[in-house]
């Protein structure tokens, strides 16, 4: 299938996807898989695992498209949350599964050390980082930690030494501000 270069309106795309149009889904995958892969890779920090999770994510998107509510936000935002939650769930599942070999502290540090950066493809092909950079610094910091760093709200609160309620309030305000910036 040739990749379409023209832009598709979100409402038309959603309509085609709900009718289970495979070409529309292929277009969706072609357009958004690099960004979603980048987000997942930043969270799991393993290329093979990120590629596997990306496939799982698109299966979830295909199967659960009826759960998308346009009144709550854009399709990409919903897909980003599906990707982020799937990646975080995968990390949590790994932590709870017993391993056959004993892992040393050095191996565990890679998961815990969220400041560790590796060469990764740029997921920002749609300018998401540029839009996030327009937020107030305290809001940008939280969005970076939670959506790009894979932190939970509780982990972000602990990292920034802020009350959990403050973190949640700032995240909500940041998401509302992002919604306005995307309009």
XYZ file of N, CA and C in Angstrom:
549
model
N 0.834 -1.188 0.000
C 0.000 0.000 0.000
C 0.874 1.245 0.000
N 0.551 2.189 -0.830
C 1.305 3.426 -0.865
C 0.925 4.275 0.333
N 1.913 4.935 0.875
C 1.657 5.819 2.002
C 1.062 7.114 1.493
N -0.063 7.487 2.042
C -0.710 8.715 1.622
C -0.001 9.894 2.256
N 0.264 10.895 1.474
C 0.939 12.060 2.013
C -0.050 13.131 2.454
N -1.291 13.045 1.995
C -2.265 14.062 2.357
C -2.730 13.859 3.799
N -3.112 14.961 4.402
C -3.602 14.905 5.771
C -5.038 14.403 5.769
N -5.375 13.620 6.745
C -6.725 13.094 6.910
C -7.299 13.757 8.152
N -8.528 14.263 8.046
C -9.113 14.894 9.225
C -9.371 13.801 10.264
N -9.254 14.196 11.509
C -9.402 13.226 12.592
C -10.790 12.600 12.600
N -11.817 13.377 12.338
C -13.177 12.826 12.363
C -13.383 11.800 11.247
N -12.826 12.065 10.062
C -12.927 11.099 8.958
C -12.146 9.833 9.299
N -10.963 10.024 9.863
C -10.140 8.883 10.249
C -10.861 8.013 11.277
N -11.426 8.629 12.289
C -12.134 7.890 13.334
C -13.333 7.144 12.746
N -14.048 7.807 11.847
C -15.196 7.156 11.204
C -14.747 5.910 10.448
N -13.659 6.027 9.701
C -13.151 4.877 8.943
C -12.652 3.779 9.880
N -11.997 4.174 10.943
C -11.493 3.186 11.894
C -12.627 2.436 12.580
N -13.700 3.137 12.924
C -14.825 2.460 13.577
C -15.529 1.508 12.622
N -15.391 1.749 11.315
C -15.917 0.818 10.321
C -14.907 -0.292 10.018
N -13.804 -0.295 10.777
C -12.750 -1.314 10.650
C -12.085 -1.290 9.275
N -11.896 -0.081 8.746
C -11.216 0.112 7.475
C -9.722 -0.145 7.670
N -9.224 -1.198 7.040
C -7.826 -1.586 7.243
C -6.847 -0.585 6.643
N -7.227 0.075 5.562
C -6.344 1.093 4.988
C -6.209 2.282 5.938
N -7.299 2.637 6.579
C -7.248 3.732 7.555
C -6.357 3.349 8.730
N -6.455 2.102 9.158
C -5.607 1.650 10.263
C -4.137 1.630 9.843
N -3.875 1.221 8.616
C -2.498 1.226 8.105
C -1.955 2.658 8.076
N -2.795 3.597 7.654
C -2.381 4.998 7.634
C -2.096 5.470 9.056
N -2.976 5.115 9.986
C -2.791 5.473 11.391
C -1.454 4.930 11.904
N -1.185 3.676 11.604
C 0.064 3.054 12.034
C 1.270 3.780 11.419
N 1.205 4.030 10.121
C 2.316 4.702 9.437
C 2.587 6.089 10.014
N 1.533 6.809 10.350
C 1.678 8.175 10.831
C 2.122 8.266 12.293
N 1.628 7.368 13.124
C 1.820 7.518 14.562
C 2.762 6.507 15.206
N 3.104 5.443 14.520
C 3.965 4.439 15.158
C 5.336 4.993 15.555
N 5.974 5.869 14.764
C 7.284 6.387 15.224
C 7.190 7.154 16.547
N 6.168 7.976 16.694
C 6.020 8.750 17.937
C 5.715 7.833 19.115
N 4.808 6.885 18.915
C 4.454 5.973 20.004
C 5.630 5.072 20.363
N 6.370 4.618 19.361
C 7.556 3.796 19.611
C 8.565 4.579 20.455
N 8.774 5.834 20.117
C 9.716 6.658 20.877
C 9.313 6.816 22.328
N 8.038 7.018 22.578
C 7.550 7.153 23.954
C 7.752 5.846 24.708
N 7.386 4.736 24.072
C 7.523 3.423 24.714
C 8.996 3.123 24.984
N 9.844 3.421 24.024
C 11.283 3.159 24.190
C 11.872 3.962 25.340
N 11.420 5.200 25.493
C 11.919 6.014 26.611
C 11.512 5.413 27.951
N 10.396 4.710 27.978
C 9.929 4.122 29.234
C 10.602 2.779 29.497
N 10.620 1.879 28.505
C 11.141 0.527 28.748
C 12.637 0.408 28.499
N 13.203 1.322 27.724
C 14.651 1.368 27.450
C 15.203 0.065 26.857
N 14.413 -0.598 26.046
C 14.857 -1.809 25.367
C 14.161 -1.844 24.010
N 14.955 -1.815 22.937
C 14.391 -1.704 21.594
C 13.493 -2.884 21.226
N 13.923 -4.100 21.538
C 13.105 -5.271 21.207
C 11.782 -5.252 21.973
N 11.857 -4.940 23.253
C 10.643 -4.880 24.057
C 9.728 -3.757 23.561
N 10.311 -2.615 23.204
C 9.502 -1.500 22.702
C 8.804 -1.882 21.400
N 9.503 -2.598 20.521
C 8.894 -3.031 19.254
C 7.751 -4.011 19.511
N 7.958 -4.943 20.440
C 6.889 -5.892 20.785
C 5.687 -5.165 21.382
N 5.970 -4.240 22.285
C 4.884 -3.495 22.926
C 4.131 -2.637 21.908
N 4.842 -2.090 20.927
C 4.185 -1.273 19.913
C 3.119 -2.086 19.178
N 3.449 -3.332 18.876
C 2.460 -4.192 18.225
C 1.267 -4.422 19.140
N 1.533 -4.693 20.412
C 0.450 -4.881 21.380
C -0.416 -3.623 21.485
N 0.239 -2.476 21.452
C -0.472 -1.199 21.577
C -1.432 -1.000 20.412
N -0.958 -1.278 19.205
C -1.846 -1.088 18.055
C -2.971 -2.117 18.022
N -2.735 -3.296 18.549
C -3.824 -4.276 18.678
C -4.854 -3.742 19.671
N -4.376 -3.182 20.798
C -5.300 -2.605 21.787
C -6.091 -1.453 21.167
N -5.402 -0.613 20.411
C -6.083 0.518 19.776
C -7.179 0.000 18.836
N -6.837 -0.998 18.030
C -7.796 -1.572 17.082
C -9.000 -2.173 17.801
N -8.730 -2.949 18.862
C -9.804 -3.638 19.577
C -10.640 -2.707 20.457
N -10.021 -1.643 20.961
C -10.697 -0.779 21.934
C -11.033 0.597 21.390
N -11.089 0.741 20.092
C -11.368 2.046 19.505
C -12.704 2.612 19.988
N -13.640 1.739 20.320
C -14.936 2.201 20.829
C -14.787 2.933 22.165
N -13.693 2.703 22.874
C -13.467 3.371 24.156
C -13.000 4.820 23.975
N -12.562 5.163 22.764
C -12.117 6.534 22.503
C -13.315 7.475 22.516
N -13.175 8.580 23.248
C -14.232 9.584 23.346
C -13.664 10.917 22.868
N -14.101 11.358 21.700
C -13.577 12.592 21.102
C -13.818 13.809 21.983
N -14.833 13.774 22.824
C -15.107 14.921 23.692
C -14.067 15.072 24.804
N -13.312 14.004 25.055
C -12.302 14.049 26.121
C -10.911 14.401 25.609
N -10.730 14.423 24.310
C -9.417 14.782 23.777
C -9.201 14.219 22.385
N -8.051 14.527 21.831
C -7.713 14.104 20.479
C -7.350 12.625 20.447
N -7.453 12.035 19.276
C -7.138 10.626 19.085
C -5.692 10.333 19.464
N -4.767 11.199 19.059
C -3.360 10.962 19.377
C -3.130 10.933 20.885
N -3.789 11.808 21.610
C -3.639 11.840 23.070
C -4.119 10.528 23.678
N -5.237 10.019 23.193
C -5.758 8.740 23.675
C -4.773 7.620 23.347
N -4.251 7.611 22.120
C -3.292 6.568 21.726
C -2.006 6.685 22.551
N -1.585 7.903 22.834
C -0.397 8.121 23.658
C -0.601 7.553 25.050
N -1.779 7.721 25.610
C -2.076 7.155 26.932
C -2.119 5.638 26.885
N -2.685 5.063 25.823
C -2.679 3.606 25.674
C -1.233 3.109 25.639
N -0.390 3.789 24.863
C 1.017 3.383 24.739
C 1.746 3.519 26.075
N 1.585 4.642 26.704
C 2.259 4.893 27.981
C 1.832 3.883 29.038
N 0.535 3.655 29.164
C 0.025 2.719 30.172
C 0.485 1.292 29.885
N 0.513 0.903 28.617
C 0.968 -0.441 28.258
C 2.440 -0.612 28.613
N 3.253 0.397 28.332
C 4.684 0.321 28.649
C 4.906 0.251 30.163
N 4.202 1.069 30.903
C 4.347 1.064 32.368
C 3.862 -0.264 32.944
N 2.736 -0.772 32.438
C 2.244 -2.076 32.888
C 3.269 -3.167 32.627
N 3.941 -3.087 31.499
C 4.965 -4.073 31.153
C 6.126 -4.027 32.150
N 6.559 -2.817 32.506
C 7.639 -2.682 33.493
C 7.206 -3.225 34.856
N 5.987 -2.919 35.237
C 5.488 -3.394 36.534
C 5.371 -4.912 36.544
N 4.947 -5.494 35.439
C 4.838 -6.951 35.352
C 6.213 -7.603 35.465
N 7.215 -6.972 34.886
C 8.580 -7.504 34.978
C 9.076 -7.476 36.416
N 8.726 -6.448 37.146
C 9.177 -6.327 38.530
C 8.545 -7.383 39.426
N 7.320 -7.822 39.110
C 6.629 -8.783 39.965
C 6.905 -10.226 39.587
N 7.443 -10.470 38.386
C 7.723 -11.838 37.972
C 9.064 -12.280 38.538
N 9.110 -13.492 39.126
C 10.397 -13.986 39.610
C 11.302 -14.297 38.419
N 12.583 -14.007 38.599
C 13.537 -14.292 37.533
C 14.348 -15.519 37.904
N 14.833 -16.217 36.896
C 15.592 -17.442 37.149
C 16.998 -17.134 37.642
N 17.509 -15.983 37.293
C 18.855 -15.605 37.732
C 18.744 -14.433 38.704
N 19.679 -14.331 39.600
C 19.704 -13.217 40.539
C 20.250 -12.003 39.808
N 19.529 -10.899 39.928
C 19.959 -9.679 39.257
C 20.784 -8.855 40.233
N 21.848 -8.292 39.758
C 22.688 -7.461 40.610
C 22.111 -6.060 40.690
N 22.574 -5.294 41.668
C 22.108 -3.923 41.813
C 22.413 -3.105 40.564
N 23.550 -3.350 39.918
C 23.917 -2.599 38.719
C 22.884 -2.806 37.613
N 22.336 -4.010 37.489
C 21.325 -4.269 36.468
C 20.023 -3.561 36.804
N 19.689 -3.498 38.083
C 18.448 -2.847 38.495
C 18.532 -1.329 38.387
N 19.718 -0.776 38.519
C 19.884 0.662 38.452
C 19.416 1.204 37.110
N 19.601 0.435 36.038
C 19.186 0.901 34.720
C 17.686 1.176 34.675
N 16.895 0.390 35.379
C 15.448 0.593 35.405
C 15.107 1.777 36.305
N 15.777 1.886 37.416
C 15.457 2.911 38.398
C 15.983 4.281 37.989
N 17.147 4.320 37.367
C 17.778 5.582 37.016
C 17.112 6.178 35.783
N 16.120 7.005 36.008
C 15.363 7.567 34.898
C 16.123 8.718 34.230
N 17.221 9.140 34.802
C 18.012 10.195 34.189
C 18.973 9.638 33.143
N 19.130 8.321 33.112
C 20.026 7.667 32.161
C 19.462 7.817 30.759
N 20.218 8.417 29.871
C 19.751 8.604 28.503
C 20.547 7.741 27.557
N 19.865 7.130 26.611
C 20.520 6.368 25.567
C 20.109 6.960 24.234
N 20.856 6.642 23.197
C 20.496 7.120 21.870
C 19.158 6.512 21.481
N 18.221 7.351 21.119
C 16.896 6.893 20.765
C 16.421 7.681 19.556
N 15.553 7.073 18.763
C 14.985 7.847 17.669
C 14.118 8.970 18.227
N 14.030 10.042 17.499
C 13.259 11.190 17.951
C 11.774 10.949 17.720
N 10.982 10.833 18.801
C 9.551 10.584 18.640
C 8.780 11.840 18.294
N 9.466 12.956 18.160
C 8.804 14.242 18.034
C 8.526 14.635 16.589
N 8.155 13.671 15.757
C 7.922 14.015 14.366
C 6.686 14.877 14.159
N 5.875 15.031 15.188
C 4.696 15.885 15.056
C 4.832 17.164 15.884
N 5.988 17.416 16.468
C 6.215 18.639 17.210
C 5.695 18.628 18.630
N 5.501 17.459 19.204
C 4.949 17.357 20.551
C 5.851 18.041 21.582
N 7.156 17.796 21.502
C 8.075 18.407 22.474
C 8.050 19.930 22.372
N 7.914 20.448 21.152
C 7.863 21.907 20.974
C 6.632 22.483 21.658
N 5.515 21.800 21.543
C 4.286 22.275 22.175
C 4.428 22.190 23.695
N 4.956 21.087 24.199
C 5.142 20.920 25.647
C 6.096 21.984 26.191
N 7.085 22.368 25.393
C 8.059 23.370 25.858
C 7.413 24.745 26.063
N 6.212 24.946 25.549
C 5.509 26.222 25.733
C 4.824 26.325 27.093
N 4.756 25.214 27.813
C 4.120 25.216 29.134
C 4.989 25.942 30.156
N 4.370 26.328 31.264
C 5.136 26.883 32.377
C 6.140 25.829 32.838
N 7.314 26.233 33.327
C 8.367 25.270 33.678
C 7.918 24.164 34.633
N 7.119 24.488 35.657
C 6.697 23.447 36.608
C 5.744 22.447 35.957
N 4.947 22.911 35.012
C 4.041 22.005 34.298
C 4.813 21.160 33.285
N 5.728 21.802 32.575
C 6.547 21.082 31.590
C 7.330 19.963 32.272
N 7.898 20.267 33.432
C 8.682 19.281 34.166
C 7.831 18.053 34.511
N 6.612 18.284 34.941
C 5.732 17.159 35.283
C 5.327 16.354 34.051
N 5.004 17.023 32.962
C 4.639 16.314 31.729
C 5.830 15.485 31.246
N 7.023 16.060 31.307
C 8.222 15.313 30.906
C 8.404 14.061 31.760
N 8.249 14.216 33.070
C 8.425 13.064 33.960
C 7.362 11.992 33.727
N 6.120 12.414 33.656
C 5.020 11.450 33.632
C 4.793 10.865 32.243
N 4.751 11.696 31.215
C 4.406 11.180 29.892
C 5.615 10.726 29.087
N 6.762 11.332 29.313
C 7.942 10.922 28.555
C 8.895 10.076 29.392
N 8.837 10.236 30.710
C 9.737 9.483 31.577
C 9.108 8.248 32.195
N 7.797 8.107 32.078
C 7.136 6.923 32.586
C 6.889 6.918 34.083
N 7.029 8.064 34.722
C 6.782 8.142 36.161
C 5.283 8.033 36.441
N 4.945 7.504 37.599
C 3.576 7.586 38.087
C 3.432 8.943 38.775
N 2.208 9.320 39.091
C 2.004 10.586 39.810
C 2.733 10.561 41.150
N 2.661 9.421 41.829
C 3.306 9.290 43.135
C 4.832 9.416 43.011
N 5.407 8.778 41.989
C 6.855 8.855 41.790
C 7.290 10.281 41.462
N 6.501 10.974 40.656
C 6.820 12.362 40.312
C 6.747 13.248 41.561
N 5.735 13.030 42.388
C 5.612 13.807 43.622
C 6.817 13.588 44.521
N 7.234 12.344 44.637
C 8.395 12.019 45.457
C 9.676 12.632 44.874
N 9.841 12.515 43.567
C 11.034 13.047 42.892
C 11.157 14.558 43.062
N 10.015 15.250 42.948
C 10.020 16.716 43.018
C 9.761 17.241 44.435
N 9.547 16.306 45.363
C 9.278 16.681 46.760
C 8.081 17.634 46.852
N 6.989 17.218 46.170
C 5.748 17.983 46.177
C 4.626 17.099 46.703
N 3.594 17.701 47.280
C 2.431 16.904 47.681
C 1.759 16.296 46.440
N 1.224 15.107 46.592
C 0.580 14.408 45.482
C -0.552 15.246 44.885
N -1.329 15.900 45.715
C -2.427 16.739 45.219
C -1.935 17.869 44.325
N -0.810 18.466 44.688
C -0.219 19.534 43.880
C 0.203 19.000 42.522
N 0.810 17.828 42.522
C 1.242 17.211 41.265
C 0.035 16.963 40.372
N -1.021 16.388 40.930
C -2.208 16.082 40.131
C -2.867 17.353 39.598
N -2.906 18.399 40.415
C -3.491 19.670 39.988
C -2.681 20.274 38.849
N -1.362 20.249 38.980
C -0.509 20.817 37.925
C -0.595 19.999 36.636
N -0.693 18.699 36.755
C -0.809 17.859 35.556
C -2.120 18.174 34.847
N -3.188 18.276 35.608
C -4.487 18.594 35.004
C -4.428 19.952 34.312
N -3.835 20.934 34.970
C -3.716 22.268 34.372
C -2.851 22.207 33.112
N -1.778 21.413 33.161
C -0.902 21.281 31.989
C -1.646 20.635 30.828
N -2.430 19.599 31.106
C -3.188 18.925 30.042
C -4.241 19.856 29.446
N -4.869 20.661 30.291
C -5.851 21.620 29.777
C -5.167 22.673 28.903
N -3.988 23.116 29.342
C -3.239 24.093 28.555
C -2.783 23.479 27.224
N -2.340 22.218 27.255
C -1.934 21.537 26.024
C -3.118 21.396 25.075
N -4.266 21.101 25.624
C -5.470 20.978 24.796
C -5.724 22.286 24.043
N -5.562 23.401 24.722
C -5.749 24.704 24.069
C -4.676 24.945 23.011
N -3.450 24.541 23.284
C -2.358 24.745 22.333
C -2.533 23.893 21.076
N -3.171 22.731 21.202
C -3.372 21.850 20.051
C -4.561 22.281 19.193
N -5.399 23.166 19.696
C -6.579 23.584 18.916
C -6.182 24.488 17.790
